[in-house]
Each structure stands twice: as C-alpha cells, then as structure tokens.
Amino acid sequence: MPTSRPIQENTVRSSPGLTTVIGIVNVGVMIVAVVALLVLPFSGGSPEPRRAAPSPSASAAPASPAPVAAATVESARKVKANELGAIPVIMYHRILKKRRASIDRTPAQLRKELERLAADGYVPITAAEFAAGLIDLPAGAHPVVLTFDDGHPSHFALDSSGTPKKDTVVRIIYDVAARHPGFRPVATFWVNDHPFGLVSHDRQAAAVRWLVDRGFEVANHTFGHPDLHRLSGKKVTEVIAREERLLTGLGAPASSTFALPYGSNPKKRATARSGKWKGTSFHFQAVFLAGAEPAISPYAKAYDRYDIPRIQSNGKKGECRKWCSEYWLGWLDKHPDRRYTSDGDPTHVSMPRRLGSKILAKLDRVKIVY
C-alpha cells in the first residue's frame, strides 16, 4: 500500500533567467494518508515555445517563440495564476482492449481521460521539460505530464501509411490534440530493452527517431526492468547504463529523467541518479516514483528533484479510492487554488501573496505576488 507526504503549495515556470532545480527520486510507494496540496516554485532554462498540434505523420519543426506580454499583478490576478501549484504527473502502463491487470487501461479509458484533461485546460509537457522548469503555457492553462512505462507495443506503432496505428497511445494523443488545438501532443516514454516490443535495431531506431523528432521524450527505465532494491550497487549501475547505451545508440538524446521500475529505490539511492559502466555514463536531472499524488512545482523550495511522485491512471475503486487519477483530477477541480495555473509569461513566476515565501530564493527577483 502506498505511502504519501503532504503536497506542497508551489509551482513555477522557467525562462532564460530561471535555473533548473528539478530532479526526482523514487519512493515507489502509494499514499494512504490525507495529503495537503501545496504548490512549490522552481526555476529552469528557457521554456519551449507553445506549438500547434502537428499532423501525426509530419515532421515537427520547432516554432519560433511568439511575443509574450509580460505578466503584471493585475493580469496574474485576473487568471488566478499560481505557478507554485500542484502538477499531475500521470503514470500509464499497457493500453489494451481488454485489461489483464489493474494498472492496464483501455484505449477508450485513455481517450476519455485525455479528453477530460483537454477540456479542463491542461496542456501536456514532457518529464524532461518539467525537470528543467520549461513550463511555458498560455495564461490560465495548467501543465500535465503524461508518462508511459516499459515501452509496450500499445504505446507506439505505425501503420502501412506511416501514421500511428489506431488505438495506440500516440494516435490517441494526436486525435485528442486535433479536437483540442491547445492540447500539445507530447508525452514521455520510459522504455526498457525492447522499445515498443521491437526486436531489430533498425526498427527500434526508426521508432525512437520518429518520436524524438516530434517532441516526445524517450528515456531510461533500465535494461530489463528489475527491482533495483534487490540488486547490488554495481548491478544497479549496469542495468541503467546498458539501457542508456541502447537508447543513445538508437538516436535518443541522453536521458535527463529516470523512472524507477516498481517505484523501488536501490539501497543506496544515489546509484539511481548517476554512474558509469564500461564507458557509458548517465546523470539524471530527475527521478520519478510510482505513486501517488500530484507533484510539487519545480520552482518551489520544497521541490525534491530525486523524489517526484506520479499518479496512477485509474478509477476510484479499492486502493484507488483516493490515490489514482480519477480521484486526484477531481480533487484539483474542486481545489483550483492548489493547482498550477500559468500567468502566460515564461519570464516571471506568479502566485497568490500567501505563497510568496514558498518560492526558491533565486527566483525572488522574477516573482509576481497578488
């Protein structure tokens, strides 16, 4: 049964003047106590400009940043900006027409949840963008991080025309983005030794390139998906570095984020953050857990980049009664003052006055309080 800690009140967006302070360590346990949502502030590099949803078959070319009006006390108050607010990082596994395990979701369930997020004003960002503080959203919008573990075939595959297959994760994301132009079609895929169920190196490389070229993140989830707590420190380093060698060999950028298999930390937690094995090194800016509450803003004092919680996508039955996505998205709807809401300006961090002391000290010069 998962354990939890109170959610802090802070969330901020980064810009050229902000410094990335995010990372994550896996606690791998779910929460069984009432959590108080707090919003935390953080800083990062220059935010990525908002982009229109590209065609599933088109190569994505980064758009030029559009001029953004500077936020003011009045504009921040008008949209009730809170960039120290809580951010849902949602965890998915297999997407199957018929669920075989409690953590599986059907294509219809995934589509329904993404439609809900889009209708509620959420805009996807990748885990890497979250960890770097690159949260550049329209005023009034809320960030959400969509994460898919294990690199299952249901996540990504192309049909004979080179378009993502029906009912795969990528196709569903693009379908929702087509209906909701503000819903940015990106996600994070943390994969193992056979990305997306593919065996040949060429097909794996083609899949990774397709996703990376279109703004998706493909990153490290270990080679083989072992329980890291059961391994020696040397073996932990090996299974992470082997996966890193595989991914960079397939054309993926060096992984800046890492999701712990089973949410299980190694005995010495630092071994899941950086290391070197047979000439291959890894160094993660953030480590993500397996559950079970919204994440603290990367701009907050309370933010811990090596201990970033996620929310399992699921209904409200059994253990999920209070700890999965249906519960938490409803909770955030009922407590909008605890949710990250953008001021529309990536060069400032806006928040209600009660949260002014929660922001990282280095961001004081760019904060707006109202």
Short mmCIF file of C-alpha atoms in Angstrom, two decimals, residues 19-165:
data_model
loop_
_atom_site.label_atom_id
_atom_site.label_comp_id
_atom_site.label_asym_id
_atom_site.label_seq_id
_atom_site.Cartn_x
_atom_site.Cartn_y
_atom_site.Cartn_z
CA THR A 19 17.70 27.94 -13.39
CA THR A 20 16.64 24.30 -13.48
CA VAL A 21 16.27 22.97 -9.98
CA ILE A 22 14.23 19.86 -10.61
CA GLY A 23 15.02 16.21 -10.12
CA ILE A 24 13.36 13.08 -8.88
CA VAL A 25 13.98 10.11 -6.61
CA ASN A 26 11.63 7.19 -6.45
CA VAL A 27 9.90 6.40 -3.21
CA GLY A 28 7.85 3.77 -5.05
CA VAL A 29 5.07 3.59 -2.55
CA MET A 30 1.46 4.70 -2.68
CA ILE A 31 -0.24 7.01 -0.28
CA VAL A 32 -2.67 6.03 2.45
CA ALA A 33 -2.98 9.26 4.35
CA VAL A 34 -4.66 12.54 3.60
CA VAL A 35 -2.39 14.78 1.57
CA ALA A 36 -2.41 18.55 1.80
CA LEU A 37 -1.75 20.05 -1.63
CA LEU A 38 0.93 22.71 -1.63
CA VAL A 39 2.39 24.48 -4.57
CA LEU A 40 6.18 24.78 -4.87
CA PRO A 41 8.37 27.07 -7.03
CA PHE A 42 11.30 26.18 -9.24
CA SER A 43 13.49 27.61 -11.96
CA GLY A 44 14.84 26.28 -15.19
CA GLY A 45 16.20 27.13 -18.61
CA SER A 46 14.42 28.89 -21.40
CA PRO A 47 10.91 27.48 -21.84
CA GLU A 48 9.99 25.81 -25.08
CA PRO A 49 7.53 27.93 -27.09
CA ARG A 50 3.98 26.68 -27.41
CA ARG A 51 3.40 24.69 -30.56
CA ALA A 52 0.35 23.86 -32.58
CA ALA A 53 -0.52 20.19 -32.85
CA PRO A 54 1.36 18.73 -35.84
CA SER A 55 -0.01 16.04 -38.10
CA PRO A 56 0.83 12.53 -36.81
CA SER A 57 2.79 11.87 -39.99
CA ALA A 58 4.51 15.24 -40.26
CA SER A 59 7.99 16.01 -39.01
CA ALA A 60 7.77 18.55 -36.23
CA ALA A 61 9.84 21.68 -36.71
CA PRO A 62 10.12 23.84 -33.58
CA ALA A 63 8.11 27.01 -33.95
CA SER A 64 9.66 30.41 -33.35
CA PRO A 65 8.72 31.87 -29.98
CA ALA A 66 5.75 34.18 -30.25
CA PRO A 67 5.97 37.54 -28.47
CA VAL A 68 4.54 37.25 -24.97
CA ALA A 69 3.13 40.12 -22.99
CA ALA A 70 4.81 40.50 -19.62
CA ALA A 71 2.64 39.41 -16.71
CA THR A 72 1.57 42.04 -14.20
CA VAL A 73 -0.06 41.90 -10.80
CA GLU A 74 -3.38 42.68 -12.50
CA SER A 75 -3.04 40.07 -15.25
CA ALA A 76 -1.90 37.39 -12.79
CA ARG A 77 -4.85 38.13 -10.51
CA LYS A 78 -7.26 38.05 -13.44
CA VAL A 79 -6.39 34.44 -14.38
CA LYS A 80 -5.76 33.44 -10.73
CA ALA A 81 -2.22 32.43 -11.65
CA ASN A 82 -0.47 30.07 -9.26
CA GLU A 83 2.83 28.84 -10.61
CA LEU A 84 3.66 27.24 -7.28
CA GLY A 85 0.66 24.96 -7.61
CA ALA A 86 0.49 21.17 -7.85
CA ILE A 87 1.12 19.43 -11.19
CA PRO A 88 -0.32 16.00 -12.05
CA VAL A 89 2.29 13.59 -13.42
CA ILE A 90 0.15 10.69 -14.63
CA MET A 91 1.55 7.15 -14.89
CA TYR A 92 0.28 4.70 -17.53
CA HIS A 93 1.33 1.17 -18.48
CA ARG A 94 -0.28 -1.08 -21.11
CA ILE A 95 -3.21 0.16 -23.18
CA LEU A 96 -5.26 -2.93 -24.01
CA LYS A 97 -8.73 -3.53 -25.46
CA LYS A 98 -9.27 -5.97 -22.59
CA ARG A 99 -7.43 -5.17 -19.37
CA ARG A 100 -5.39 -8.02 -17.90
CA ALA A 101 -4.10 -6.23 -14.81
CA SER A 102 -5.42 -3.46 -12.58
CA ILE A 103 -2.89 -0.94 -13.94
CA ASP A 104 -3.88 -1.57 -17.58
CA ARG A 105 -6.16 0.94 -19.31
CA THR A 106 -8.26 0.51 -22.43
CA PRO A 107 -7.97 2.83 -25.45
CA ALA A 108 -11.40 4.20 -24.57
CA GLN A 109 -10.35 4.92 -20.98
CA LEU A 110 -7.18 6.67 -22.11
CA ARG A 111 -9.08 8.73 -24.66
CA LYS A 112 -11.70 9.72 -22.08
CA GLU A 113 -9.05 10.83 -19.59
CA LEU A 114 -7.13 12.87 -22.17
CA GLU A 115 -10.37 14.48 -23.35
CA ARG A 116 -11.12 15.42 -19.76
CA LEU A 117 -7.68 16.95 -19.32
CA ALA A 118 -8.03 18.95 -22.54
CA ALA A 119 -11.49 20.20 -21.58
CA ASP A 120 -10.19 21.25 -18.15
CA GLY A 121 -7.42 23.39 -19.66
CA TYR A 122 -4.44 21.07 -19.13
CA VAL A 123 -1.52 21.24 -21.58
CA PRO A 124 0.96 18.33 -21.76
CA ILE A 125 4.68 18.86 -21.16
CA THR A 126 7.35 16.16 -21.02
CA ALA A 127 9.03 14.94 -17.84
CA ALA A 128 12.28 16.47 -19.11
CA GLU A 129 10.60 19.86 -19.54
CA PHE A 130 9.09 19.59 -16.07
CA ALA A 131 12.50 18.71 -14.58
CA ALA A 132 14.16 21.61 -16.40
CA GLY A 133 11.46 24.08 -15.38
CA LEU A 134 10.43 24.62 -19.00
CA ILE A 135 6.76 25.26 -18.40
CA ASP A 136 5.61 27.79 -21.00
CA LEU A 137 1.82 27.78 -21.20
CA PRO A 138 -0.96 30.18 -22.13
CA ALA A 139 -2.37 32.27 -19.30
CA GLY A 140 -4.87 30.26 -17.28
CA ALA A 141 -3.64 26.85 -18.52
CA HIS A 142 -2.39 24.00 -16.30
CA PRO A 143 0.56 21.65 -17.05
CA VAL A 144 0.17 17.87 -17.03
CA VAL A 145 2.92 15.28 -17.58
CA LEU A 146 1.79 12.12 -19.40
CA THR A 147 4.20 9.22 -18.72
CA PHE A 148 4.10 5.72 -20.17
CA ASP A 149 6.25 2.98 -18.66
CA ASP A 150 8.01 -0.04 -20.22
CA GLY A 151 7.81 0.80 -23.94
CA HIS A 152 4.87 -1.53 -24.65
CA PRO A 153 3.75 -2.10 -28.29
CA SER A 154 0.44 -0.42 -27.42
CA HIS A 155 2.28 2.85 -26.92
CA PHE A 156 3.64 3.33 -30.43
CA ALA A 157 3.44 1.60 -33.81
CA LEU A 158 2.99 2.83 -37.36
CA ASP A 159 0.56 1.50 -39.95
CA SER A 160 1.39 0.87 -43.61
CA SER A 161 0.93 4.57 -44.42
CA GLY A 162 3.43 5.67 -41.77
CA THR A 163 0.74 7.01 -39.43
CA PRO A 164 0.43 5.94 -35.78
CA LYS A 165 -1.82 2.89 -35.56
#
